[in-house]
PDB file of C-alpha atoms in Angstrom:
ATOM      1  CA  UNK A 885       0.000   0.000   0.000  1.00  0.00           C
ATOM      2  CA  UNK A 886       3.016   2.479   1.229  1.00  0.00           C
ATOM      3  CA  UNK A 887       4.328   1.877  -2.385  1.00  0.00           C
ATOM      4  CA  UNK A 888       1.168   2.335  -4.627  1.00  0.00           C
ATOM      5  CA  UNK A 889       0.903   5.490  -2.443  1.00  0.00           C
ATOM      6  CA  UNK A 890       4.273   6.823  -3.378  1.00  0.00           C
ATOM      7  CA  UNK A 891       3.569   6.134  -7.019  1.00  0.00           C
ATOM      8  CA  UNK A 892       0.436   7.927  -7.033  1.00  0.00           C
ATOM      9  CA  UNK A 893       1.614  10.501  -5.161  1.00  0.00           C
ATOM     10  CA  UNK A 894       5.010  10.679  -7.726  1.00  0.00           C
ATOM     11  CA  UNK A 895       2.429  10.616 -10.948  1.00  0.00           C
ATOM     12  CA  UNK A 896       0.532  13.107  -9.029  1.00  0.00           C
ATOM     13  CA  UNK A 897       3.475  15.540  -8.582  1.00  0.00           C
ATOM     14  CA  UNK A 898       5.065  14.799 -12.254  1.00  0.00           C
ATOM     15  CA  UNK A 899       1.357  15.777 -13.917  1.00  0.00           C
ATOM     16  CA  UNK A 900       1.143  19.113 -11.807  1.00  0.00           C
ATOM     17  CA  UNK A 901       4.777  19.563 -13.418  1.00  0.00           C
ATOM     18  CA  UNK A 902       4.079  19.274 -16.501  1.00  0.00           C
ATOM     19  CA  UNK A 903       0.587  21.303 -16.449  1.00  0.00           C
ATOM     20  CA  UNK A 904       2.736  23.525 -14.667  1.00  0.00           C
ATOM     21  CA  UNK A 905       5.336  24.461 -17.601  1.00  0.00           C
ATOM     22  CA  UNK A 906       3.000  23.528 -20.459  1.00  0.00           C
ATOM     23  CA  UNK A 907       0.813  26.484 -18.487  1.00  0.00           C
ATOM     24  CA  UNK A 908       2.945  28.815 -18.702  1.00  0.00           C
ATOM     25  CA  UNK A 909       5.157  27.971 -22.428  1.00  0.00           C
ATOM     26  CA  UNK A 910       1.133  28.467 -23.875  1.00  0.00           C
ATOM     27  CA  UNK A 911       1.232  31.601 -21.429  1.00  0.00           C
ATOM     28  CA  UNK A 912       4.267  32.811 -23.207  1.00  0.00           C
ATOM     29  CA  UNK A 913       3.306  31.662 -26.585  1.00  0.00           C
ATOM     30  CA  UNK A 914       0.257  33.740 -26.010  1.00  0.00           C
ATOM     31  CA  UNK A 915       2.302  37.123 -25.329  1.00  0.00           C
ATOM     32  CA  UNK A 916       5.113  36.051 -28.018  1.00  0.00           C
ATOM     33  CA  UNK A 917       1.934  36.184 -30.171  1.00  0.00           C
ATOM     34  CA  UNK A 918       0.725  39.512 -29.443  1.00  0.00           C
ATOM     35  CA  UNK A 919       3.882  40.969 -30.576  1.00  0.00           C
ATOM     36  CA  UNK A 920       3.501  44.687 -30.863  1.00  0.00           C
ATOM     37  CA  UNK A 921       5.016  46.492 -33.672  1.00  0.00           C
ATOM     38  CA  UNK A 922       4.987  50.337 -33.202  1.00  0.00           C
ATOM     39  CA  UNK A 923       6.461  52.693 -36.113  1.00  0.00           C
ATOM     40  CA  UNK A 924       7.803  55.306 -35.376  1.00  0.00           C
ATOM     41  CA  UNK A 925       6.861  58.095 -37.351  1.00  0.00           C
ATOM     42  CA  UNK A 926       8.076  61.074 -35.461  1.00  0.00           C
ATOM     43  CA  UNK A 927      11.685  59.091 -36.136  1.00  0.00           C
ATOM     44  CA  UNK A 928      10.999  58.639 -39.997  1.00  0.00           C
ATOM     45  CA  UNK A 929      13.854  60.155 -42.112  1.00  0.00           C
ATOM     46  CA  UNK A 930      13.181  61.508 -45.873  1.00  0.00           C
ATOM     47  CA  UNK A 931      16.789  60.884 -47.041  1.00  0.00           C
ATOM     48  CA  UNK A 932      16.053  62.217 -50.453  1.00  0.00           C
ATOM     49  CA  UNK A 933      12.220  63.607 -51.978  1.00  0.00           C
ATOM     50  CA  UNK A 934      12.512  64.300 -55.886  1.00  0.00           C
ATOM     51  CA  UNK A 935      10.798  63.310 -58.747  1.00  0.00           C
ATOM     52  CA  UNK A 936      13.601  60.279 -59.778  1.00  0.00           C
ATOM     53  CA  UNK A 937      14.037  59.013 -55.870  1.00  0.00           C
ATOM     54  CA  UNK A 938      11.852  59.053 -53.265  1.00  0.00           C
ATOM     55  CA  UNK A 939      14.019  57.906 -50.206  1.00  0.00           C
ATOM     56  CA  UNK A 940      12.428  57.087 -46.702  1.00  0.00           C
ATOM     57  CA  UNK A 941      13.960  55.231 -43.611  1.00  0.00           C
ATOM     58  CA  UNK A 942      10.588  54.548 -40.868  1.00  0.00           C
ATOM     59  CA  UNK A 943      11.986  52.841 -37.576  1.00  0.00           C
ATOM     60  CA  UNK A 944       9.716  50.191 -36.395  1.00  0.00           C
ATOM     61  CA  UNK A 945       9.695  49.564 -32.867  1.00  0.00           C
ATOM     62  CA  UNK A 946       8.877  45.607 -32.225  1.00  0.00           C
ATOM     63  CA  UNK A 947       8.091  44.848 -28.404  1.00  0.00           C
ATOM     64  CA  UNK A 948       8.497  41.600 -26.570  1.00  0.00           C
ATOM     65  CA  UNK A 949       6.028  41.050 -24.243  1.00  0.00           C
ATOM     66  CA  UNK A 950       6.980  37.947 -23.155  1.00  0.00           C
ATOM     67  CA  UNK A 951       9.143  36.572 -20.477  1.00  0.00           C
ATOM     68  CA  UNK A 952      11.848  34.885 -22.831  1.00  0.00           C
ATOM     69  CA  UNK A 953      13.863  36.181 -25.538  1.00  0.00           C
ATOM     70  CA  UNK A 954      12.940  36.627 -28.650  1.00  0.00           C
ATOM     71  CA  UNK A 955      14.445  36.841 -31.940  1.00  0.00           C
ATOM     72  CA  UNK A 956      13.434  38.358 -35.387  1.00  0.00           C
ATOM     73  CA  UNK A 957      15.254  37.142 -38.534  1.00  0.00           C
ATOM     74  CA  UNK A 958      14.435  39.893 -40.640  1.00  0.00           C
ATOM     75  CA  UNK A 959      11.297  41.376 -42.762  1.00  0.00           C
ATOM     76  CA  UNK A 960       9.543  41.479 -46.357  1.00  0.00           C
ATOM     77  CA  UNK A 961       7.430  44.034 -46.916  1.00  0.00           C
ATOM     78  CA  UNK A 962       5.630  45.543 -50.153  1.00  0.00           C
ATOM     79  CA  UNK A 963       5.246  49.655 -50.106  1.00  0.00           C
ATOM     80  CA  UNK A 964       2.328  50.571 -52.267  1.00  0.00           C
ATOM     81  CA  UNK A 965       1.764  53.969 -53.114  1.00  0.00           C
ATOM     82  CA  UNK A 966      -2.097  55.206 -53.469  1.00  0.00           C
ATOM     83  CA  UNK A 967      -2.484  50.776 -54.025  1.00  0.00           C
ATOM     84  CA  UNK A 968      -0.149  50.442 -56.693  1.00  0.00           C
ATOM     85  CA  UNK A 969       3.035  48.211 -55.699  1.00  0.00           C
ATOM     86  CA  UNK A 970       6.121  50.122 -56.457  1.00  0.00           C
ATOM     87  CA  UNK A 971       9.073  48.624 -54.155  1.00  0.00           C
ATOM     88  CA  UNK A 972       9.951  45.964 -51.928  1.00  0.00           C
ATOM     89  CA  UNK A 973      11.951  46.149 -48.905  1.00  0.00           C
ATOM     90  CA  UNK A 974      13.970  42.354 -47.607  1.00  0.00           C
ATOM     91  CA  UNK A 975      16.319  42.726 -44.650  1.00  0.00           C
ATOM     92  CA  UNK A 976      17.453  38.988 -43.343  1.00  0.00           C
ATOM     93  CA  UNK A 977      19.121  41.192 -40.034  1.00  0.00           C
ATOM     94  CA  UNK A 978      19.372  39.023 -36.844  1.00  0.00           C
ATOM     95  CA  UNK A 979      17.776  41.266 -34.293  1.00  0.00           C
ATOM     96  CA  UNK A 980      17.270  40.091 -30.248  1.00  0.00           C
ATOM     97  CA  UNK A 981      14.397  41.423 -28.118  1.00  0.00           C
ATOM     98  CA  UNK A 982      14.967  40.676 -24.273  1.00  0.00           C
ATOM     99  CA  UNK A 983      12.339  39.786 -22.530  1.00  0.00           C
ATOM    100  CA  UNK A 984       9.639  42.394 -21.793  1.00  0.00           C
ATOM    101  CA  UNK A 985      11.888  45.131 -23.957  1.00  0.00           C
ATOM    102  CA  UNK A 986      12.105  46.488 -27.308  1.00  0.00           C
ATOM    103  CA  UNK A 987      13.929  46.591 -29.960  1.00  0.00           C
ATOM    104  CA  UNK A 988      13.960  49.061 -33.659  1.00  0.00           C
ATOM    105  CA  UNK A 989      14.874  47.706 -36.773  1.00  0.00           C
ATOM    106  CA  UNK A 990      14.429  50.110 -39.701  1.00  0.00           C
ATOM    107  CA  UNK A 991      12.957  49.836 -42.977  1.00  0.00           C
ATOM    108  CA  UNK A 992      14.361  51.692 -46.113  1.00  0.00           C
ATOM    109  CA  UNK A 993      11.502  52.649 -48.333  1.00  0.00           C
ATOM    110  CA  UNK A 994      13.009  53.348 -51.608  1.00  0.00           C
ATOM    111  CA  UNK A 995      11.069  53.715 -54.945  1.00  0.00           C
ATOM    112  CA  UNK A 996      11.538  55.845 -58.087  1.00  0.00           C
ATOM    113  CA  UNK A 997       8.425  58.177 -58.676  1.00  0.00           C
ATOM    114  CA  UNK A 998       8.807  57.395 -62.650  1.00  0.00           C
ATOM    115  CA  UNK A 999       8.930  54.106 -62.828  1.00  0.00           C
ATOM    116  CA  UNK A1000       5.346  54.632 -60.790  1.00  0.00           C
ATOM    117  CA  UNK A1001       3.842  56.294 -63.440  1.00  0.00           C
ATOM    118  CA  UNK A1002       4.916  53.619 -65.946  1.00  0.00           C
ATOM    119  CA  UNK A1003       3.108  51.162 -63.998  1.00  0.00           C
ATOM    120  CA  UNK A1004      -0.317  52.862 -64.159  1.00  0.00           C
ATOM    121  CA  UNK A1005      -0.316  55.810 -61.288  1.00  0.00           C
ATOM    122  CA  UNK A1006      -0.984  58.811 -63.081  1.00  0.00           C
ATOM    123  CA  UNK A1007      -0.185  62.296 -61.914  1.00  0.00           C
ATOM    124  CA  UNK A1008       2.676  61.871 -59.333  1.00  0.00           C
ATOM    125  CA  UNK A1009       4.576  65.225 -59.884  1.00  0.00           C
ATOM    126  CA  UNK A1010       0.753  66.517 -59.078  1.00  0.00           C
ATOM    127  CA  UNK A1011       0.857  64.449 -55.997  1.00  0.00           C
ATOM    128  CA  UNK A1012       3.908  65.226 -54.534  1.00  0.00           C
ATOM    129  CA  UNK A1013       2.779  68.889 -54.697  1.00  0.00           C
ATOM    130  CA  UNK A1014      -0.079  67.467 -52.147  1.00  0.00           C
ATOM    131  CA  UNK A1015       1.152  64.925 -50.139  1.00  0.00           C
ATOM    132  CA  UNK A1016      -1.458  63.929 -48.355  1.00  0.00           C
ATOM    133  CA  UNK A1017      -3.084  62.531 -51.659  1.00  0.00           C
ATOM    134  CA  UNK A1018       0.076  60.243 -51.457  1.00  0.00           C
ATOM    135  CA  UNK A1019      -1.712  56.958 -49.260  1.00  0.00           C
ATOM    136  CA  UNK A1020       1.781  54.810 -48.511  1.00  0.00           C
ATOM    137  CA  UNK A1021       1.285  51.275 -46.969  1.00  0.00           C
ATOM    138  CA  UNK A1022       3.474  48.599 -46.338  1.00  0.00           C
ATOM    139  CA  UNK A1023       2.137  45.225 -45.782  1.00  0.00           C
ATOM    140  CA  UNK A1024       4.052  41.726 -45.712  1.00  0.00           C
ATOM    141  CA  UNK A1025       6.090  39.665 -42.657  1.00  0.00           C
ATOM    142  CA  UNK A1026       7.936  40.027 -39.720  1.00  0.00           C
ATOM    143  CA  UNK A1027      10.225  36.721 -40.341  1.00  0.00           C
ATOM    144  CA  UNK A1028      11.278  34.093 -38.282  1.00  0.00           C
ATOM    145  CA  UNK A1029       9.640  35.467 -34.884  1.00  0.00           C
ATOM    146  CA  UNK A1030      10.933  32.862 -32.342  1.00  0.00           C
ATOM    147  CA  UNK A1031      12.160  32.254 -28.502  1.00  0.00           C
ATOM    148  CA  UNK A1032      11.027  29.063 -27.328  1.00  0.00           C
ATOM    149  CA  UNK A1033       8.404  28.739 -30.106  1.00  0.00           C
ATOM    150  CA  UNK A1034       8.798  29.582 -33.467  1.00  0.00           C
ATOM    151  CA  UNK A1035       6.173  31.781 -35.147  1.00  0.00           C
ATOM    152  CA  UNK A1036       8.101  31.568 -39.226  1.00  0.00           C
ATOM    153  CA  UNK A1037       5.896  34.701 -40.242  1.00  0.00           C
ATOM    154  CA  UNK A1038       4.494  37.625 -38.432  1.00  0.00           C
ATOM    155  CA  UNK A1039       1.733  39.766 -40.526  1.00  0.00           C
ATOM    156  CA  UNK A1040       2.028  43.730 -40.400  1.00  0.00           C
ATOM    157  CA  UNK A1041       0.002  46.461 -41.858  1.00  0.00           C
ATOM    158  CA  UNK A1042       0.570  49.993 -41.863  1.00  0.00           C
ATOM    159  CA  UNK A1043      -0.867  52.845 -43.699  1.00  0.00           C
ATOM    160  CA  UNK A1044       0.155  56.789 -43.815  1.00  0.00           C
ATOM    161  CA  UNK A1045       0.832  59.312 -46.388  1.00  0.00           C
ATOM    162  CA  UNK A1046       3.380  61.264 -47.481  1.00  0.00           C
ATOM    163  CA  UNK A1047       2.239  64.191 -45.395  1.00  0.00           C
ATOM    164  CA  UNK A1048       2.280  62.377 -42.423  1.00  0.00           C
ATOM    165  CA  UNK A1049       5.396  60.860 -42.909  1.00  0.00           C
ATOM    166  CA  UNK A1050       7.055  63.976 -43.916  1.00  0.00           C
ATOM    167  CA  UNK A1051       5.530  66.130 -40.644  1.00  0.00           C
ATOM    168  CA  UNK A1052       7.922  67.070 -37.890  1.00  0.00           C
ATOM    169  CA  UNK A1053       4.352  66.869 -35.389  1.00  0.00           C
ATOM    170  CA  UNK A1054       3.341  63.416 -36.331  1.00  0.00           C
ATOM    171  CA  UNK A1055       2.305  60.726 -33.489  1.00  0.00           C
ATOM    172  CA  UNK A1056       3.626  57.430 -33.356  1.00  0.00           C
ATOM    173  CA  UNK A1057       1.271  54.782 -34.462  1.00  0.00           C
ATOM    174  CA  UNK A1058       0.876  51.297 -32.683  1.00  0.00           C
ATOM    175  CA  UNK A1059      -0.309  47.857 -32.728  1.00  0.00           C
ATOM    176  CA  UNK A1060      -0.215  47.351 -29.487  1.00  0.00           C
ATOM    177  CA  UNK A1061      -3.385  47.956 -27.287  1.00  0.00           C
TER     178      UNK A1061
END
């Protein structure tokens, strides 16, 4: 009987173990998840506005909110201008986010205003004249999101326009609630 007991009792213990960590990894899978991406608008640079090169760096604040670290692997992002694809940005940098911190990569939006209007967007010198008519959104992936878990793709979405981008009183814009 003294036996059984201590087996029970062992099985007993090793379950509330295991619930235990599983518990919390899906805790911190949870808050890996909900990865907040803040850009950083009152940060973005216009390195060069013409009518050949439109040159933009936004920093993008990503935010751990987990207990472990995490690491990023890099981004892919299309820029469309007024819905019209017109660049891509890759970036395969290793960047670490301790736990509960942040961390800023930044993405270099680079297009050629020209090469827009050969793909359909008419009237860009117009719109650069008003450049809040110029709607700028990047969509794609955070890549290879991972600490404990791996999470290969993060979506982001973010939409401005030129005018914001280009104002010295702009607010920072979040995902995060």
């Amino acid at each position: 009987k003294g036996s059984i007991a201590l087996i029970v009792t062992l099985i007993g213990v090793g379950l509330l173990i295991v619930g235990g960590v599983g518990g919390y990894l899906l805790n911190q899978y949870r808050k890996l998840t909900d990865f907040c991406v803040k850009y950083l608008i009152t940060r973005a640079k216009v390195n060069s506005l013409a009518l050949t090169k439109i040159d933009i760096t936004l920093p993008i604040q990503l935010e751990n909110k987990s207990d472990l670290t995490a690491t990023v692997d890099g981004y892919e992002l299309d820029i469309l201008v007024n819905d019209v694809k017109v660049s891509e940005a890759y970036s395969n940098k290793f960047v670490e986010i301790n736990p509960k911190g942040y961390s800023i990569i930044d993405v270099n939006i680079l297009f050629n205003p020209l090469q827009v209007l050969q793909i359909g967007l008419a009237n860009i010198a117009d719109l650069l004249n008003n450049r809040e008519q110029v709607k700028i959104k990047i969509t794609g992936n955070i890549i290879g999101l991972k600490s404990v878990i791996k999470i290969k793709k993060f979506p982001v979405t973010y939409e401005t326009n030129l005018a914001e981008l280009t104002s010295d009183s702009g607010e920072d814009e979040s995902t995060c609630e």
